XYZ file of C-alpha atoms in Angstrom:
463
model
C 27.449 -26.754 43.885
C 29.897 -26.449 40.998
C 28.471 -26.033 37.537
C 28.822 -28.851 35.046
C 31.343 -28.302 32.322
C 33.048 -29.983 29.427
C 36.691 -30.056 28.442
C 37.750 -28.792 25.032
C 41.085 -28.097 23.393
C 41.425 -24.585 21.947
C 44.053 -23.343 19.491
C 45.801 -20.242 20.874
C 46.475 -18.991 17.343
C 43.050 -19.064 15.679
C 40.567 -20.108 18.411
C 39.573 -23.417 16.786
C 37.946 -25.829 19.280
C 38.506 -29.568 19.174
C 37.136 -32.309 21.448
C 40.614 -33.885 21.489
C 44.184 -32.643 21.467
C 45.733 -32.248 18.008
C 49.398 -31.860 17.155
C 48.675 -29.456 14.275
C 45.684 -27.124 13.998
C 43.714 -26.506 10.810
C 45.372 -23.071 10.687
C 48.797 -24.743 10.368
C 50.106 -23.979 13.867
C 51.921 -26.775 15.751
C 51.592 -27.366 19.483
C 49.114 -24.491 19.897
C 46.275 -26.385 21.648
C 45.564 -25.844 25.350
C 42.995 -27.599 27.511
C 40.107 -25.458 28.726
C 36.924 -26.163 30.652
C 33.715 -24.532 29.378
C 30.796 -24.150 31.814
C 27.556 -25.545 30.432
C 24.488 -23.232 30.519
C 22.039 -23.958 33.328
C 18.356 -24.758 33.007
C 17.380 -21.094 33.464
C 18.942 -20.285 30.118
C 21.830 -18.173 31.396
C 24.116 -19.428 28.623
C 24.335 -18.156 25.056
C 21.249 -16.509 23.666
C 20.261 -13.989 21.055
C 21.306 -10.404 21.828
C 18.449 -8.582 23.560
C 16.445 -11.743 24.380
C 15.357 -12.300 27.960
C 15.944 -15.656 29.711
C 13.277 -18.129 28.673
C 11.945 -15.847 25.931
C 10.891 -17.541 22.724
C 12.875 -16.375 19.726
C 10.930 -15.533 16.555
C 12.052 -14.566 13.064
C 10.721 -11.269 11.655
C 9.947 -10.573 7.987
C 12.498 -8.151 6.609
C 9.770 -5.778 5.313
C 8.468 -5.344 8.864
C 11.880 -4.440 10.270
C 12.158 -0.683 10.817
C 15.090 1.233 9.406
C 17.527 2.002 12.186
C 18.383 5.645 12.759
C 21.978 5.441 13.905
C 22.371 8.424 16.197
C 25.972 9.276 16.982
C 27.751 10.608 20.036
C 30.490 13.164 19.361
C 33.721 12.407 21.190
C 34.911 16.017 21.108
C 37.984 14.904 19.115
C 37.422 15.769 15.446
C 40.092 13.388 14.104
C 38.628 10.451 16.071
C 35.097 11.308 14.928
C 36.348 11.456 11.318
C 37.771 7.923 11.478
C 34.640 6.581 13.197
C 32.465 8.051 10.432
C 31.062 11.022 12.353
C 31.085 9.838 15.957
C 30.240 6.827 18.116
C 27.075 4.945 17.122
C 24.883 3.989 20.076
C 25.077 0.263 20.775
C 28.276 -0.202 18.780
C 31.467 -1.976 19.833
C 34.763 -0.333 18.891
C 38.050 -2.201 19.222
C 41.269 -0.159 19.312
C 44.740 -1.682 19.224
C 48.302 -0.428 19.255
C 51.731 -1.035 20.709
C 52.309 -0.310 24.421
C 52.934 3.371 25.092
C 51.662 4.537 21.700
C 48.859 6.621 23.262
C 45.725 4.426 23.294
C 44.849 5.151 26.922
C 45.580 8.856 26.448
C 43.207 9.037 23.483
C 40.347 7.234 25.185
C 40.598 9.175 28.478
C 40.407 12.416 26.483
C 37.348 11.119 24.607
C 35.785 9.886 27.875
C 36.257 13.278 29.549
C 34.616 15.066 26.598
C 31.640 12.685 26.469
C 31.128 12.894 30.245
C 31.073 16.689 30.017
C 28.667 16.878 27.057
C 26.486 13.736 27.127
C 26.295 11.923 30.456
C 27.882 9.310 32.632
C 30.932 7.438 31.392
C 32.361 4.261 32.946
C 36.095 3.631 32.515
C 36.903 0.022 33.440
C 40.597 -0.759 33.814
C 42.043 -4.167 34.541
C 45.625 -2.930 34.378
C 45.693 0.351 36.332
C 44.375 1.605 39.630
C 41.989 4.526 39.948
C 44.847 6.726 41.167
C 46.901 6.030 38.039
C 43.977 6.898 35.770
C 43.348 10.073 37.781
C 46.984 11.146 37.328
C 46.709 10.736 33.550
C 43.394 12.569 33.433
C 44.828 15.487 35.426
C 47.700 15.742 32.951
C 45.840 15.437 29.636
C 42.276 16.558 30.421
C 42.655 19.332 32.986
C 39.192 19.988 34.401
C 36.753 17.093 33.843
C 33.184 16.291 34.840
C 32.183 14.364 37.959
C 30.135 12.125 35.632
C 33.335 10.281 34.629
C 33.456 7.094 36.741
C 36.444 4.775 37.166
C 36.321 1.074 38.032
C 39.383 -1.129 38.609
C 37.908 -4.549 37.928
C 38.563 -7.637 35.803
C 35.341 -9.624 36.354
C 32.674 -9.064 33.685
C 29.757 -9.939 35.990
C 30.864 -7.172 38.370
C 31.163 -4.744 35.455
C 27.600 -5.539 34.427
C 26.409 -4.944 37.991
C 28.069 -1.507 38.081
C 26.465 -0.656 34.721
C 23.080 -1.551 36.227
C 23.825 0.820 39.093
C 25.089 3.962 37.311
C 23.478 3.497 33.832
C 26.360 4.961 31.755
C 26.158 6.534 28.303
C 29.588 5.205 27.305
C 31.728 2.288 28.545
C 35.482 1.743 28.120
C 37.188 -1.607 28.729
C 40.984 -1.404 29.126
C 41.871 -4.075 28.177
C 39.931 -7.101 26.926
C 42.886 -9.426 27.642
C 42.627 -8.720 31.409
C 38.890 -9.452 31.693
C 37.314 -12.781 32.617
C 33.863 -14.257 33.116
C 32.839 -16.940 35.630
C 31.171 -18.859 32.797
C 34.630 -19.887 31.564
C 36.981 -21.981 33.701
C 40.211 -20.623 32.170
C 42.725 -17.872 32.795
C 42.129 -14.239 31.689
C 43.535 -13.588 28.235
C 42.913 -17.128 26.999
C 41.008 -17.710 23.775
C 37.834 -18.792 25.562
C 37.884 -15.855 27.992
C 38.506 -13.233 25.313
C 35.720 -14.681 23.190
C 33.318 -14.984 26.123
C 33.983 -11.450 27.374
C 33.545 -10.142 23.833
C 30.106 -11.772 23.666
C 29.105 -10.308 27.031
C 30.222 -6.818 25.995
C 28.294 -7.094 22.742
C 25.164 -8.082 24.669
C 25.724 -5.219 27.116
C 26.116 -2.612 24.376
C 23.258 -3.798 22.161
C 20.810 -4.285 25.033
C 21.412 -0.855 26.590
C 22.105 1.036 23.359
C 25.448 2.360 24.597
C 28.752 2.451 22.714
C 31.516 0.267 24.152
C 35.186 1.047 23.558
C 37.482 -1.993 23.903
C 41.268 -1.732 24.128
C 43.253 -4.734 22.853
C 46.895 -5.740 22.990
C 48.967 -6.510 19.907
C 51.507 -9.236 19.191
C 55.157 -8.668 18.295
C 54.180 -8.702 14.610
C 51.701 -5.859 15.200
C 48.531 -7.975 14.844
C 45.683 -8.086 17.340
C 46.285 -10.588 20.118
C 43.646 -13.227 20.786
C 41.167 -15.026 18.559
C 39.993 -13.464 15.297
C 36.372 -13.922 16.354
C 36.620 -10.738 18.474
C 37.302 -8.696 15.332
C 34.192 -10.239 13.736
C 32.042 -9.428 16.780
C 32.844 -5.714 16.966
C 31.489 -3.039 14.637
C 34.707 -1.083 14.227
C 38.408 -1.995 14.435
C 40.856 0.892 14.903
C 44.641 0.733 14.775
C 46.802 3.370 16.463
C 50.325 3.490 15.047
C 53.435 5.638 15.265
C 57.183 5.576 15.731
C 58.651 5.968 19.226
C 61.250 8.439 17.947
C 58.537 10.516 16.251
C 55.662 12.364 17.927
C 53.289 11.710 14.987
C 50.448 9.224 15.584
C 48.115 7.852 12.899
C 44.669 6.375 13.643
C 43.188 4.166 10.924
C 40.015 2.049 10.691
C 40.418 -1.465 9.289
C 36.740 -2.303 9.757
C 33.755 0.018 10.145
C 30.140 -1.071 9.778
C 28.907 2.511 10.110
C 31.437 4.395 7.990
C 34.351 4.205 5.595
C 37.671 2.483 6.215
C 39.654 4.923 4.073
C 39.781 7.776 6.602
C 42.810 8.416 8.786
C 43.218 10.612 11.842
C 46.452 12.382 12.734
C 47.706 13.390 16.174
C 50.857 14.774 17.713
C 51.935 13.402 21.084
C 52.782 16.251 23.426
C 53.215 16.626 27.172
C 49.585 17.648 27.681
C 48.297 14.693 25.626
C 47.350 14.056 22.022
C 46.879 17.155 19.870
C 44.961 16.917 16.593
C 46.655 17.670 13.261
C 43.941 18.948 10.905
C 46.359 19.549 7.994
C 48.595 16.544 7.421
C 50.063 17.834 4.158
C 51.845 20.749 5.806
C 53.465 18.358 8.298
C 54.761 15.892 5.702
C 56.035 18.303 3.034
C 57.517 21.018 5.214
C 61.097 21.815 4.260
C 60.781 20.538 0.681
C 60.964 23.954 -0.996
C 64.667 23.598 -1.839
C 63.890 21.119 -4.672
C 66.811 18.723 -3.943
C 67.654 15.893 -6.316
C 66.021 12.567 -5.553
C 62.983 14.222 -3.959
C 59.470 14.350 -5.446
C 56.226 15.291 -3.682
C 53.181 13.105 -4.230
C 49.744 12.617 -2.640
C 47.040 10.055 -1.929
C 43.343 10.619 -1.342
C 42.473 9.351 2.132
C 38.739 9.252 2.789
C 37.632 12.866 2.450
C 40.954 14.667 2.162
C 44.190 14.516 0.169
C 47.423 13.872 2.047
C 50.682 15.105 0.520
C 54.120 13.748 1.405
C 57.646 13.484 0.034
C 59.224 10.515 -1.740
C 63.009 10.387 -1.333
C 65.287 8.210 -3.441
C 69.040 7.568 -3.511
C 70.975 5.582 -6.108
C 74.612 4.506 -5.841
C 76.961 2.187 -7.715
C 76.783 -1.432 -6.574
C 80.404 -2.328 -5.917
C 80.027 -5.773 -4.375
C 77.627 -8.582 -5.270
C 74.065 -7.970 -6.285
C 72.533 -4.489 -6.304
C 70.582 -3.681 -3.139
C 66.925 -2.613 -3.122
C 65.711 -1.027 0.124
C 62.253 0.497 0.595
C 60.808 2.203 3.688
C 57.123 3.093 3.536
C 56.338 1.335 0.237
C 56.186 -2.310 -0.783
C 59.607 -3.687 -1.745
C 58.105 -5.903 -4.460
C 56.404 -2.858 -5.941
C 59.758 -1.083 -5.982
C 61.363 -3.966 -7.890
C 58.582 -3.815 -10.483
C 58.972 -0.039 -10.936
C 62.735 -0.429 -11.413
C 62.136 -3.061 -14.093
C 59.715 -0.734 -15.909
C 62.156 2.167 -15.630
C 64.925 0.069 -17.197
C 62.840 -1.638 -19.886
C 60.550 1.203 -20.977
C 62.656 4.309 -20.278
C 66.129 2.929 -21.016
C 67.564 3.736 -17.559
C 70.050 0.960 -16.591
C 69.415 0.038 -12.943
C 71.050 -3.416 -12.813
C 74.315 -2.157 -11.313
C 72.840 0.475 -8.981
C 71.851 0.238 -5.332
C 68.458 1.890 -4.872
C 67.044 3.232 -1.592
C 63.530 4.690 -1.392
C 61.977 6.320 1.657
C 58.611 7.929 2.383
C 59.482 10.931 4.546
C 57.554 11.436 7.776
C 56.966 7.758 8.545
C 53.679 7.510 6.613
C 52.862 4.262 4.804
C 50.582 5.083 1.862
C 48.137 2.518 0.518
C 47.438 2.098 -3.175
C 49.465 2.759 -6.313
C 49.012 6.522 -6.755
C 52.613 7.096 -5.582
C 54.193 4.969 -8.355
C 54.979 7.899 -10.662
C 56.627 9.915 -7.887
C 58.818 6.930 -6.967
C 59.963 6.540 -10.580
C 60.726 10.248 -10.942
C 62.582 10.389 -7.611
C 64.781 7.448 -8.651
C 65.444 9.049 -12.047
C 66.272 12.377 -10.376
C 68.831 10.765 -8.088
C 70.321 8.589 -10.843
C 70.851 11.526 -13.214
C 71.770 13.960 -10.450
C 69.191 16.523 -11.548
C 66.345 18.310 -9.804
C 63.325 20.089 -11.208
C 63.520 23.882 -11.283
C 59.833 24.098 -10.348
C 57.729 22.990 -7.384
C 56.247 19.797 -8.819
C 53.815 17.217 -7.493
C 53.386 13.880 -9.302
C 50.622 11.272 -9.001
C 49.829 8.242 -11.123
C 49.895 4.450 -11.251
C 52.633 2.890 -13.387
C 51.691 -0.226 -15.354
C 53.965 -2.992 -16.584
C 53.691 -1.621 -20.115
C 55.095 1.717 -18.977
C 51.709 3.437 -19.205
C 50.400 5.867 -16.578
C 46.973 4.937 -15.268
C 44.416 7.281 -13.599
C 44.118 7.624 -9.820
C 41.187 8.376 -7.534
C 40.713 11.878 -6.141
C 42.962 13.601 -8.699
C 40.767 16.730 -8.642
C 40.940 17.018 -4.833
C 44.715 16.494 -4.923
C 45.060 19.225 -7.566
C 43.071 21.694 -5.446
C 45.264 20.924 -2.420
C 48.428 21.312 -4.549
C 47.295 24.751 -5.711
C 46.515 25.777 -2.138
C 49.982 24.639 -1.064
C 51.609 26.797 -3.749
C 52.827 24.159 -6.232
C 53.517 25.301 -9.779
C 53.011 22.097 -11.771
C 51.239 18.769 -11.369
C 52.277 15.738 -13.426
C 49.357 13.337 -13.629
C 47.790 10.750 -15.975
C 46.576 12.204 -19.276
C 43.002 11.023 -18.691
C 42.829 12.816 -15.337
C 44.383 15.948 -16.849
C 41.761 15.958 -19.597
C 38.949 15.824 -17.033
C 40.399 18.790 -15.121
C 41.035 20.891 -18.206
C 39.476 24.350 -17.918
C 38.748 24.159 -14.180
C 38.711 27.723 -12.843
C 39.615 26.523 -9.364
C 42.954 25.296 -10.718
C 44.032 28.484 -12.500
C 47.725 29.097 -11.856
C 48.549 25.378 -11.506
C 50.099 23.888 -14.645
C 48.470 20.521 -15.385
C 50.794 18.225 -17.371
C 49.117 15.039 -18.547
C 51.387 12.084 -19.383
C 50.671 8.693 -20.965
C 53.974 6.887 -20.414
C 56.959 6.879 -18.062
C 59.073 8.483 -20.798
C 56.551 11.330 -21.113
C 56.722 11.877 -17.353
C 60.525 12.014 -17.372
C 60.522 14.599 -20.157
C 57.954 16.684 -18.263
C 60.023 16.446 -15.078
C 63.172 17.637 -16.855
C 61.211 20.586 -18.298
């Protein structure tokens, strides 16, 4: 006998449910509602329930003082860069969502992690709704070489069948590739719909929390680069990872946008090669290689990412604007931030930029967060405009304010240590940071030039 159900209208953009069809959703989207049938829970209580509660079990609240402190034990993936982004490894019972464009290397990364965990910890279940077992085996042969017989593969899209296989083999780690291909019989809608993605996410959360196993979920992205499907999936999981990179570049960056068991400021770096993803433990050497010639319009800067500084090159080019308005083009930094820095450079340093086209690029394809690169951008533009280059190997860090002042940045001491190790001769930084680092024995041989304004920085750059 068919289960009873009710009909609802679900927005494909935000997941909002309405008992009737609406022309415009509360999120602002027009014509985004689709009709879906939701199966009602039966009398046995097989519908929604608290994670870890048995059918028919009475739910009770517990005083917070009587709740024991959880000892989050972690499972090492055997990939140091992935463990770094996760906060030290996979937490048992956690849900990790990873997204990225097709062909960027998501499946390669997770099959390498699965092979390592199967070899060191126990059984691993790789569930794929997009590939056959033979296709996964071909990739594993190419990127993993020899792997354990405790790595199991399942080509399946039904969540109830996945749960049954988990009951049978009792895995230590589960991978779902991808959440948009999975469906549950509790929802009378197509795989990939809002209701199915949400329902499968709930089932995976219950599976991971009940068994105490980490679950890795692969998700598709939209054309704009955002996660496909309802936002509720991002709220359900414990960690959201984004895997990015350019197709014409073998560099891949892994970043956490949400992490309940670690920081979101760490990044992991990989190089895509024929045998799979290879870790890059020293990002600075990759981004600043070939910058020893000190060309005009080029200044090296750095940001502090999690537990390590990352150095890279800012390139700028200025040219006379012959037709119409001057052009402002930025790659790797915010274009509005660039416009503000140009206004400060003109107003506070007396450099006329109104009639000049300005192009700024962050070499290597990295997109730094924060404002620590402001000073390097200003100096690179000045260097190109005047046609001069510093006669020393210089690194510059600092936030530029609207008043023309240079504000302190986080991790200046770690950046200075990395600059000394990389062989730089001088570091231009905010005066307050320079005062704190004054007399540091670890920085002997690195000239620390503290500046308070943009004009001070330009004078220091010229030498």
